[in-house]
mmCIF file of C-alpha atoms in Angstrom:
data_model
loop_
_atom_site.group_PDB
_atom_site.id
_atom_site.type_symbol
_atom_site.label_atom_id
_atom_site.label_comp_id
_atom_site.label_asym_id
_atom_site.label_seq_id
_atom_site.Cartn_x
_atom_site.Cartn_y
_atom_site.Cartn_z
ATOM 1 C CA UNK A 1 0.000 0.000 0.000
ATOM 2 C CA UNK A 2 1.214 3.361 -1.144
ATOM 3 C CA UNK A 3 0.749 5.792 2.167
ATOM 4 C CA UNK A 4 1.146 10.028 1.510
ATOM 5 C CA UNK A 5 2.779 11.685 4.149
ATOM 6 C CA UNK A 6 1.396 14.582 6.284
ATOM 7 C CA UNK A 7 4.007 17.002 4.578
ATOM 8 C CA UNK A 8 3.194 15.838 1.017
ATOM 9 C CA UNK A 9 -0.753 16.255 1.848
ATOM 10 C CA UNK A 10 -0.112 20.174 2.554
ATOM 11 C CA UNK A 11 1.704 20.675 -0.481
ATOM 12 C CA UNK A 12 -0.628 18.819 -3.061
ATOM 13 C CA UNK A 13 -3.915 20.465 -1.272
ATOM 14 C CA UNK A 14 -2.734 23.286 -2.611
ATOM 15 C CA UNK A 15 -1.936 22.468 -5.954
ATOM 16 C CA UNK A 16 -4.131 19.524 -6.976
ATOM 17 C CA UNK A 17 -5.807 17.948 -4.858
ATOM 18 C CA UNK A 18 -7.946 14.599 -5.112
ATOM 19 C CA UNK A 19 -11.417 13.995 -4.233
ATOM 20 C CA UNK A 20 -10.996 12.631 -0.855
ATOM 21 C CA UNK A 21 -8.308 11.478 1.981
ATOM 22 C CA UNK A 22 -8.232 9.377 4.712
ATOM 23 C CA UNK A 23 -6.243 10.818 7.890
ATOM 24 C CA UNK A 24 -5.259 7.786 9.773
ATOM 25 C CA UNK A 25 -2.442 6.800 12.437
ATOM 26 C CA UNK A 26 -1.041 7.682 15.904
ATOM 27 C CA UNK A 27 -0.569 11.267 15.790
ATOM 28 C CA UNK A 28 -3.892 13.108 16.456
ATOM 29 C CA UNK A 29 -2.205 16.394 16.697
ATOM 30 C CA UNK A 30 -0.682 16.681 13.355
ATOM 31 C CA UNK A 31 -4.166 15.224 11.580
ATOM 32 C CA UNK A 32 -6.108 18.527 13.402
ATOM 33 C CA UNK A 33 -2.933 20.713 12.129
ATOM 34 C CA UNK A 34 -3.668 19.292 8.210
ATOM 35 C CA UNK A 35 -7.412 20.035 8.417
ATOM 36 C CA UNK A 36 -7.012 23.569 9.431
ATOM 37 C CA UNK A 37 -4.388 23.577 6.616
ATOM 38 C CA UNK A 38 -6.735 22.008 4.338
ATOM 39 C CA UNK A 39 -9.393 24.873 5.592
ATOM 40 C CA UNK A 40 -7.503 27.356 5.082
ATOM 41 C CA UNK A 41 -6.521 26.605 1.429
ATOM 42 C CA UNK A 42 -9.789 25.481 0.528
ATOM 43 C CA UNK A 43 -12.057 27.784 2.464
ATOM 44 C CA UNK A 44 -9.634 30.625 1.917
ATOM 45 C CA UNK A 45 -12.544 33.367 1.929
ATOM 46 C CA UNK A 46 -13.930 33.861 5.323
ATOM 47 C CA UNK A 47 -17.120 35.030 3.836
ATOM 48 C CA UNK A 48 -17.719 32.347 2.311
ATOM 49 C CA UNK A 49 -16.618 29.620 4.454
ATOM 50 C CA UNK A 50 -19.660 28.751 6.400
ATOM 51 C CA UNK A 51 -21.003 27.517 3.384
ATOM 52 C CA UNK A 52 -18.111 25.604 1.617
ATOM 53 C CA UNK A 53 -17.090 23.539 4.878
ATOM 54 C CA UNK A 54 -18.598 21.029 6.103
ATOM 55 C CA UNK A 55 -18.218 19.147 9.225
ATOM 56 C CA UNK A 56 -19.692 15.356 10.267
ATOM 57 C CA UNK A 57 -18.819 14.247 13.046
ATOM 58 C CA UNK A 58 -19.973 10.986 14.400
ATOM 59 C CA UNK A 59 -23.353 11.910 15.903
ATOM 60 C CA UNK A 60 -24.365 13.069 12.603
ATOM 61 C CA UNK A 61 -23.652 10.972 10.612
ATOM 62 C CA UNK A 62 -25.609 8.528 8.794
ATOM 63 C CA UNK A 63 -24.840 7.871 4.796
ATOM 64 C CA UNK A 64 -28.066 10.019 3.459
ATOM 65 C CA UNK A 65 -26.671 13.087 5.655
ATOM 66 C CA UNK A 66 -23.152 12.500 4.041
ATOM 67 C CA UNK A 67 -24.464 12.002 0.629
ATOM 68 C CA UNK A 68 -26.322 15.420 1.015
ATOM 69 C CA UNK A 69 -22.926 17.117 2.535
ATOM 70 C CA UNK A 70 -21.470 15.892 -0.661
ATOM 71 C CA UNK A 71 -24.628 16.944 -3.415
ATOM 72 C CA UNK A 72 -24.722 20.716 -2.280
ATOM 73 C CA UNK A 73 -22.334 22.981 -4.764
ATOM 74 C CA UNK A 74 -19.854 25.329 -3.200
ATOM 75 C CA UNK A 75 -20.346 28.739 -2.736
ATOM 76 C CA UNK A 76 -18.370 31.675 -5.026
ATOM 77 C CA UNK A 77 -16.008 29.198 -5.325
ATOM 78 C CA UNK A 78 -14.135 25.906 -7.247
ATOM 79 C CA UNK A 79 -14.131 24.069 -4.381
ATOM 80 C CA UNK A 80 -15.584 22.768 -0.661
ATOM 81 C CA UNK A 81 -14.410 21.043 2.157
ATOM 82 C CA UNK A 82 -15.903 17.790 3.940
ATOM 83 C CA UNK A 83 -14.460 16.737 6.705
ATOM 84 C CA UNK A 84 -16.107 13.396 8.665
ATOM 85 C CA UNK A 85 -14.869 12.632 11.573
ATOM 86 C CA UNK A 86 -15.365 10.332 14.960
ATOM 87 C CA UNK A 87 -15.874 7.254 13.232
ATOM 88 C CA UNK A 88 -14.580 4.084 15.169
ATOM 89 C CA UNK A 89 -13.828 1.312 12.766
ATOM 90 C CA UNK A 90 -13.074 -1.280 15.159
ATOM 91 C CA UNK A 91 -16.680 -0.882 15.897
ATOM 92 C CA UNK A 92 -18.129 -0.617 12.430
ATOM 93 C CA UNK A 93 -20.802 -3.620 11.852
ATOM 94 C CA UNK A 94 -20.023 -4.611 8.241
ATOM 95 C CA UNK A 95 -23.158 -3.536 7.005
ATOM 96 C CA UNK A 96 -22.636 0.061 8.148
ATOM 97 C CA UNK A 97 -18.973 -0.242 6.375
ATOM 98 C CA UNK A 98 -20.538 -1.211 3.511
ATOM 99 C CA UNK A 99 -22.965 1.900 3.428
ATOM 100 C CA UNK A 100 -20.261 3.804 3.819
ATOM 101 C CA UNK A 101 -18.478 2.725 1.051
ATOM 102 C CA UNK A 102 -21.139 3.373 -1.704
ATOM 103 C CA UNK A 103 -20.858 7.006 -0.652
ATOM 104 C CA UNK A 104 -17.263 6.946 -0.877
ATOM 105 C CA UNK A 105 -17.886 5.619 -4.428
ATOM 106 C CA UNK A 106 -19.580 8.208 -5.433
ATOM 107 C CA UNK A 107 -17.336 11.240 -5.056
ATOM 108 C CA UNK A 108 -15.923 11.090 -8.481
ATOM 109 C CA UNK A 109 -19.329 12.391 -9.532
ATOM 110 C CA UNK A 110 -19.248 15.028 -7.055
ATOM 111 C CA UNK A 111 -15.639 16.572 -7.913
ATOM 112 C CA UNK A 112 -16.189 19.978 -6.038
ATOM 113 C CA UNK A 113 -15.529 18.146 -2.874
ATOM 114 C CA UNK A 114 -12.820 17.234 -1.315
ATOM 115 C CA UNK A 115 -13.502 14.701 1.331
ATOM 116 C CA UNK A 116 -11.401 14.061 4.548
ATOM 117 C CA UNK A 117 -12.493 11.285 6.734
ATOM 118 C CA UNK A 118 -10.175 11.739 9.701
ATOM 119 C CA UNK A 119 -10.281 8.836 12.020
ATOM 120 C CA UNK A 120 -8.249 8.638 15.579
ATOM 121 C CA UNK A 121 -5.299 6.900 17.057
ATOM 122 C CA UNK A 122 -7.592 4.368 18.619
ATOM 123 C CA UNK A 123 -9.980 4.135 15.747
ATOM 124 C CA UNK A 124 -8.885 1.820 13.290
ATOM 125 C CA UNK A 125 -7.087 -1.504 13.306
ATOM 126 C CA UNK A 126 -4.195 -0.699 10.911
ATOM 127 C CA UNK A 127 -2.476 -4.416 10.261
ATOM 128 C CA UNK A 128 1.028 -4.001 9.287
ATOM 129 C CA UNK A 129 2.472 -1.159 7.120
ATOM 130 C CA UNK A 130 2.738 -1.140 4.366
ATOM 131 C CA UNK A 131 3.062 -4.449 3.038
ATOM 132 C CA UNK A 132 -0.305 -6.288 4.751
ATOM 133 C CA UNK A 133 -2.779 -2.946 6.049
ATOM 134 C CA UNK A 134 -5.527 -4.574 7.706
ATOM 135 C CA UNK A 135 -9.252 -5.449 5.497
ATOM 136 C CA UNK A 136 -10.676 -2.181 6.551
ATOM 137 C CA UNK A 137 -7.759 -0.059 5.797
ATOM 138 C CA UNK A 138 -7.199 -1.851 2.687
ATOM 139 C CA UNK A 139 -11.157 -1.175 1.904
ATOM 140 C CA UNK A 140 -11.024 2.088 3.027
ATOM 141 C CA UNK A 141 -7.660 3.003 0.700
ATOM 142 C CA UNK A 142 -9.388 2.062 -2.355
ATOM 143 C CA UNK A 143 -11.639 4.535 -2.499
ATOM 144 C CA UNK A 144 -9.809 7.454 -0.477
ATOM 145 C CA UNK A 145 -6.218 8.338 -0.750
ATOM 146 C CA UNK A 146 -4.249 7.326 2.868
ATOM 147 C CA UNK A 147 -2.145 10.018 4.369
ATOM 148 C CA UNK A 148 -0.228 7.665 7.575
ATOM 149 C CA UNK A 149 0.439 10.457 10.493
ATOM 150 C CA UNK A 150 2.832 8.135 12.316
ATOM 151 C CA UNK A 151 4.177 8.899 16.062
ATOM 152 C CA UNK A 152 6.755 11.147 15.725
ATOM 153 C CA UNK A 153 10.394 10.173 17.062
ATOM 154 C CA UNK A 154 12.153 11.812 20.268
ATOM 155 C CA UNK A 155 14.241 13.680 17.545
ATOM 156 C CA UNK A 156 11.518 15.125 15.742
ATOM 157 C CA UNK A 157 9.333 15.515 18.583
ATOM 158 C CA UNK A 158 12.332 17.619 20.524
ATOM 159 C CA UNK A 159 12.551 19.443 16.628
ATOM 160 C CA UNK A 160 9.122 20.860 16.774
ATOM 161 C CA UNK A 161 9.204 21.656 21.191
ATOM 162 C CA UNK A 162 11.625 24.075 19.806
ATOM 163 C CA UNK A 163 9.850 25.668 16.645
ATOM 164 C CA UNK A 164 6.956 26.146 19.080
ATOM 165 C CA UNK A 165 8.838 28.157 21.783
ATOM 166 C CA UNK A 166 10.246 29.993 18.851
ATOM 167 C CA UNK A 167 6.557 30.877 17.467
ATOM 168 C CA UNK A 168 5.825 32.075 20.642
ATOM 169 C CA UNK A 169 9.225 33.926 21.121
ATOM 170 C CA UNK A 170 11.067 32.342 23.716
ATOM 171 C CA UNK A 171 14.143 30.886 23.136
ATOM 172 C CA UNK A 172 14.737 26.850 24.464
ATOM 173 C CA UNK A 173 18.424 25.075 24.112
ATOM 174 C CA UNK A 174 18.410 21.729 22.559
ATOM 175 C CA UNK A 175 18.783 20.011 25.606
ATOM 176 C CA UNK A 176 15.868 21.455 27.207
ATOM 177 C CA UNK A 177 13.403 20.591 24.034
ATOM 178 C CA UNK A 178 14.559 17.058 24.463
ATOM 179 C CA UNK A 179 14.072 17.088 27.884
ATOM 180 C CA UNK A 180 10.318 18.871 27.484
ATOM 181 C CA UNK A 181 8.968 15.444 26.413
ATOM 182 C CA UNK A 182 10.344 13.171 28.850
ATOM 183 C CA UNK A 183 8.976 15.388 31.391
ATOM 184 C CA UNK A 184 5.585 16.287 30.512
ATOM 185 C CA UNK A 185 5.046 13.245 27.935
ATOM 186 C CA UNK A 186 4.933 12.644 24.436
ATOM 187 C CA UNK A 187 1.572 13.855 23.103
ATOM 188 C CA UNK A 188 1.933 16.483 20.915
ATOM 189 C CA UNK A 189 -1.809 17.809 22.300
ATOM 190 C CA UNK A 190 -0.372 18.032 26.065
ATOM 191 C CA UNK A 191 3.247 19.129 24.749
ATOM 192 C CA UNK A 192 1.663 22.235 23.068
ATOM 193 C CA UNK A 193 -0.061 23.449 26.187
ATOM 194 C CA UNK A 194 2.931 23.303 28.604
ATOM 195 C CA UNK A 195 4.909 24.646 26.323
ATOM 196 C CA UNK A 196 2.257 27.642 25.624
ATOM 197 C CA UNK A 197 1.892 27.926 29.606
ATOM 198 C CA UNK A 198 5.677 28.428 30.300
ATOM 199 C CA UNK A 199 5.866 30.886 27.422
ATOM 200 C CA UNK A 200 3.089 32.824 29.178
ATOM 201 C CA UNK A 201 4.463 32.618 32.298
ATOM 202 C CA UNK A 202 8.221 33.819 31.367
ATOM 203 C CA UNK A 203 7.164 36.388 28.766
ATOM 204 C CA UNK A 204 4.943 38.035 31.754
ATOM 205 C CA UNK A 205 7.420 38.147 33.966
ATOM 206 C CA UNK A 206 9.817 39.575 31.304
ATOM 207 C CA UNK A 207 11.770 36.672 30.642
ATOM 208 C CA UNK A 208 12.778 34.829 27.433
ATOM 209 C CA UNK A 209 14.491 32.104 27.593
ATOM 210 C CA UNK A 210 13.303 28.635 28.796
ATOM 211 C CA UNK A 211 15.116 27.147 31.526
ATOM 212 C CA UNK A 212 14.066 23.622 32.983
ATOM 213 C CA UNK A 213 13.592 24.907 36.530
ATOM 214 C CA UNK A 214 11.040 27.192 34.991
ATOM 215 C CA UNK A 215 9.646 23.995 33.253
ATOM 216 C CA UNK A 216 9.900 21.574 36.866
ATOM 217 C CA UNK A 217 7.656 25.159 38.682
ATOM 218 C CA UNK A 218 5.216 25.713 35.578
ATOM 219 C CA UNK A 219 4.724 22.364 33.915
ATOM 220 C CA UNK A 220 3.348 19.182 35.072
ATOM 221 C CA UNK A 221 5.203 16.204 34.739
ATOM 222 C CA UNK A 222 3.475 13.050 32.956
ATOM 223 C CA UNK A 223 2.888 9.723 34.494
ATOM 224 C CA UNK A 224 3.129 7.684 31.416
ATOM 225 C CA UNK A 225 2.670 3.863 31.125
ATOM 226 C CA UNK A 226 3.443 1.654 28.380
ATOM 227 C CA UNK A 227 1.402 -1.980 27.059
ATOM 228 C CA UNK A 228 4.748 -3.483 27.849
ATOM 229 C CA UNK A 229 5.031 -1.897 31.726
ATOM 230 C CA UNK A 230 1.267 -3.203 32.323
ATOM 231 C CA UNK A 231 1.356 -6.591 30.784
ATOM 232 C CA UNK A 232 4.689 -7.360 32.468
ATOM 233 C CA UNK A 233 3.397 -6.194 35.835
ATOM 234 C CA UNK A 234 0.597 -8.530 35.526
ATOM 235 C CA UNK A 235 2.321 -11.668 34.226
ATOM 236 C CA UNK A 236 5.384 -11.027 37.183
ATOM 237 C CA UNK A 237 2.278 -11.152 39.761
ATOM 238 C CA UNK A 238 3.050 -7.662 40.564
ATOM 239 C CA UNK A 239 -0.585 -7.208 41.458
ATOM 240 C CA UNK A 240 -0.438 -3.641 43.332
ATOM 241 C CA UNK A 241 1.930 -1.711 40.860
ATOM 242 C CA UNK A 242 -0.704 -3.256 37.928
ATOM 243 C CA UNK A 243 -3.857 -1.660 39.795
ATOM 244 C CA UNK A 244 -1.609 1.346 39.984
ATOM 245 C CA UNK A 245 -1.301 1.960 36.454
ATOM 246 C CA UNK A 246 -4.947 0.488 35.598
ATOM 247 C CA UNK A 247 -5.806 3.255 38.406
ATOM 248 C CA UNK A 248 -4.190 5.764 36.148
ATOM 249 C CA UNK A 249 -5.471 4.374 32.469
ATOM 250 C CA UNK A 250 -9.152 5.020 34.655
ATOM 251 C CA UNK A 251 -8.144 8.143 35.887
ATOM 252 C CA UNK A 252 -7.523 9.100 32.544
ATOM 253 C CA UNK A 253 -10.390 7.167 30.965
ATOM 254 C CA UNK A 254 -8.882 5.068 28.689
ATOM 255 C CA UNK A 255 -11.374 2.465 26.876
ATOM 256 C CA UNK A 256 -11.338 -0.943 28.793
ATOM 257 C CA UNK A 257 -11.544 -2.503 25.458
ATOM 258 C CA UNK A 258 -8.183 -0.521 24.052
ATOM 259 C CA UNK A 259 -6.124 -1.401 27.144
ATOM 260 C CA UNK A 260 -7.587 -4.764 26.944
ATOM 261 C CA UNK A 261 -6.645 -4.773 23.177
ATOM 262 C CA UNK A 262 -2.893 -4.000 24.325
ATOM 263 C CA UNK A 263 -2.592 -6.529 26.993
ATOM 264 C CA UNK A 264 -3.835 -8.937 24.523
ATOM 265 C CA UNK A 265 -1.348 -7.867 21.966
ATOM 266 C CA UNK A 266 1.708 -7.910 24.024
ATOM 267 C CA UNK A 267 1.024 -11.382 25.370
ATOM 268 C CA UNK A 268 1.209 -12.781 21.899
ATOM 269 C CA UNK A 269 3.668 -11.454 20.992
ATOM 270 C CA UNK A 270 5.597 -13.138 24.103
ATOM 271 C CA UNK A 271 4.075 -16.111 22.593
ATOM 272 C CA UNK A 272 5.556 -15.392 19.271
ATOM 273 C CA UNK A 273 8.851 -13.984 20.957
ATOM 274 C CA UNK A 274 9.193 -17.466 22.953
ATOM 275 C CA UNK A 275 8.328 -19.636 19.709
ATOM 276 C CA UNK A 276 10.992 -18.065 17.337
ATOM 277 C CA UNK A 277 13.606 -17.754 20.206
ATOM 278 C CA UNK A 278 13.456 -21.913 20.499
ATOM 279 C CA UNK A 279 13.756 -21.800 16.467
ATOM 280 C CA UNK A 280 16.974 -19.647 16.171
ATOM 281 C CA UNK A 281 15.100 -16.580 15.118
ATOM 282 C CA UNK A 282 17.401 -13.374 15.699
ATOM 283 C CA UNK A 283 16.428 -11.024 17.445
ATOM 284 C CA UNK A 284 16.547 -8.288 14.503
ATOM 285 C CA UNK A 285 14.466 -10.568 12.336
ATOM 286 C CA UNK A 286 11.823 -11.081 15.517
ATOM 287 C CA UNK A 287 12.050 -7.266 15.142
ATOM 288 C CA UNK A 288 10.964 -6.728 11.451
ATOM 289 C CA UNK A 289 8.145 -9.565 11.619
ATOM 290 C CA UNK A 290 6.356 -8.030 14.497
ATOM 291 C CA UNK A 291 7.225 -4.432 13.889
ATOM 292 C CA UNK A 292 8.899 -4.007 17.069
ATOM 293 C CA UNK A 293 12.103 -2.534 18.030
ATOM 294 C CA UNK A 294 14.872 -4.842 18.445
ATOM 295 C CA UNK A 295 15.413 -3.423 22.481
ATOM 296 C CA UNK A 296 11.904 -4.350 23.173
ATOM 297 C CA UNK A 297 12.252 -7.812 21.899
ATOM 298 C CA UNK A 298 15.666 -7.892 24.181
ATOM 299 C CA UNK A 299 12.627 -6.985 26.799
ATOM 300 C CA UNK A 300 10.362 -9.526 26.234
ATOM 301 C CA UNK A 301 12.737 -12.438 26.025
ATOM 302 C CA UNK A 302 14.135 -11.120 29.125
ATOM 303 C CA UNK A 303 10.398 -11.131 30.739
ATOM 304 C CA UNK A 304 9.018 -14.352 29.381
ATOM 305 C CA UNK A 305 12.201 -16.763 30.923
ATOM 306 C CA UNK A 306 10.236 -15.779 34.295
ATOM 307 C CA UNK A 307 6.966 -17.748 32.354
ATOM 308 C CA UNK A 308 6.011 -20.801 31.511
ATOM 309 C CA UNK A 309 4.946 -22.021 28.374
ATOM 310 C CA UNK A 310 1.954 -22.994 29.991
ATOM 311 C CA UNK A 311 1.284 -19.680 31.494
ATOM 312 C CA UNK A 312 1.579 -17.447 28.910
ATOM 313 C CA UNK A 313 -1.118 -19.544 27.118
ATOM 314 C CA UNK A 314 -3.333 -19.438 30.190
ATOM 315 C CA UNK A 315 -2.752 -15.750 30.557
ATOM 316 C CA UNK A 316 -4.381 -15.527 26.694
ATOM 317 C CA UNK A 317 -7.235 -17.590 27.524
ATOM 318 C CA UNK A 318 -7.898 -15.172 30.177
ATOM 319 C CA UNK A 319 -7.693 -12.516 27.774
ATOM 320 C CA UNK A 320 -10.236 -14.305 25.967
ATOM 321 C CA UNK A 321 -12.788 -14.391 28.378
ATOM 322 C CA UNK A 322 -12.081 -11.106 29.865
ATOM 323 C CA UNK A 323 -12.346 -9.940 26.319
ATOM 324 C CA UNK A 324 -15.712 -11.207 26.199
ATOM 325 C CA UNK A 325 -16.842 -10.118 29.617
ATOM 326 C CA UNK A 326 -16.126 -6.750 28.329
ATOM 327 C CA UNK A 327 -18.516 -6.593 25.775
ATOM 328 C CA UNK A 328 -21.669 -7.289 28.403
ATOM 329 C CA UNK A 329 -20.198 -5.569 31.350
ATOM 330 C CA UNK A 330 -21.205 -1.669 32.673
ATOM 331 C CA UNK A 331 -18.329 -1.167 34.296
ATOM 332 C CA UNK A 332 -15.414 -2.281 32.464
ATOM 333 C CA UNK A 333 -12.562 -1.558 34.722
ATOM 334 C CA UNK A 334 -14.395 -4.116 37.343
ATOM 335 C CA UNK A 335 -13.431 -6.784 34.792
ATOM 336 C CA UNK A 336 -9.887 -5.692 33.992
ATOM 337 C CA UNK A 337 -8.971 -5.351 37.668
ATOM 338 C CA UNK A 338 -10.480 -9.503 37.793
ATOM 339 C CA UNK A 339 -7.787 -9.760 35.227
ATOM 340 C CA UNK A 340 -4.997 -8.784 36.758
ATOM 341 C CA UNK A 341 -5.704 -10.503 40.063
ATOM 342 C CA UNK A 342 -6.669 -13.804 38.227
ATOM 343 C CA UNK A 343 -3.296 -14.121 35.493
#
């Protein structure tokens, strides 16, 4: 699968752009940067702009009231915008794909729109890129063009910390940009707002230049946990650090059925880890078959010799049935916390 990148999207939107994109991948910040570039060039007079964009968001939607976003012509001008948005395709019944997809169909015959169907970090099973995307992306791709907003690294991450002091007009060394992250997290959402509250707070007291005890007195420091840090507290029996970070992944109100979806992931791939490790698999080609980094898979061989084989396979058939219990229970934490006391 051929995937555009965020930086070639803003330069063909303004030059010629196709009938419709799909914004897809880890980085929700950067997709919400791209649509207000894509407003901006397409919906470039603010008279006119209430008219020639168009926003769906998942409430709204239904196919006819997409189809209708898509039949009215734009304004005093070549072009409108429709943006749809808050779809969750790991939810999608087929049928309601399918719908979906005779719309897409269609756009060719509406070629004054063009169509971005954004879809979150969370959103949409992805399979492995880009040699085998999953069915829905693959679906999906064939009627919209893909533009993959992947998680930026700590070196472009610590790149754009220090554009953004600089657009607000404080100066930040290289060290402290790289810093910025580990302290505060990666998000590029929560990363924007620190940074904008420590430029507020030196520039009115007269200061600017960053300096990272203004950063420990102004920002607040992230408390992030990883699939890997969860899973592994649960299979080592480490029962009151797990609660601790399901306590957080509540606190923050992260879908039971995501974090279950990452506790399920990591434990196969322990499986996998364990299976190719007996077979003389190296650890750099364990790396490129499950699209991990070669460290972590140094990680997981180094957590699994504490296992059994039988183990790990009774921690997935947990998995399994807490999967299920999921999908009928009100209060999904009170099965995930059943979880991690039962593996």
């Amino acid at each position: 699968m051929e995937l555009m990148k965020e930086s070639d999207f803003r330069k063909e939107i303004k030059k010629t752009p196709r009938h419709g994109y799909l914004f897809f991948g880890e980085e929700d910040y950067l997709k919400a940067f791209a649509l207000r570039h894509a407003k901006e060039v397409i919906c470039s007079d603010e008279t006119f702009s209430l008219f020639n964009e168009i926003k769906i968001d998942a409430l709204d939607y239904n196919p006819q009231n997409l189809l209708n976003a898509l039949m009215s012509m734009p304004m005093m001008a070549d072009k409108k915008l429709v943006t749809l948005s808050g779809l969750n395709f790991n939810t999608i019944r087929p049928s309601e794909l399918d719908d979906l997809c005779e719309v897409l169909a269609l756009l060719p015959e509406y070629d004054y729109n063009i169509l971005i169907l954004s879809v979150s970090s969370d959103c949409l099973s992805v399979g492995i890129l880009p040699k085998r995307p999953s069915a829905t992306l693959n679906r999906l791709a064939e009627l919209l063009t893909p533009v993959y907003f992947e998680k930026c690294s700590t070196a472009k991450l610590s790149t754009w910390v220090q554009k953004h002091f600089s657009h607000n007009g404080v100066e930040a060394s290289t060290e402290l940009c790289a810093k910025l992250p580990d302290y505060c997290g990666h998000s590029m959402f929560v990363l924007a707002n620190e940074i904008d509250k420590l430029c507020f707070y030196l520039l009115y007291n007269g200061q600017t230049v960053a300096t990272e005890d203004a950063m420990r007195l102004v920002c607040i420091s992230a408390n992030e946990y990883d699939a890997f840090a969860f899973t592994n507290a649960i299979m080592e029996g480490k029962h009151e650090a797990a609660l601790a970070i399901l306590s957080d992944y509540q606190f923050r109100h992260i879908d039971p059925l995501m974090i279950m979806g990452d506790i399920s992931r990591v434990i196969c791939d322990m499986i996998a880890i364990r299976a190719m490790t007996a077979d003389g698999v190296s650890n750099a080609e364990m790396a490129s078959v499950l699209k991990l980094h070669e460290f972590k898979v140094g990680l997981y061989q180094k957590s699994i010799r504490q296992s059994s084989d039988k183990r790990l396979q009774n921690a997935l058939q947990a998995c399994l049935d807490t999967d299920r219990a999921l999908k009928l229970s009100p209060n999904g934490y009170t099965v995930l916390k059943q979880l991690v006391c039962k593996i």
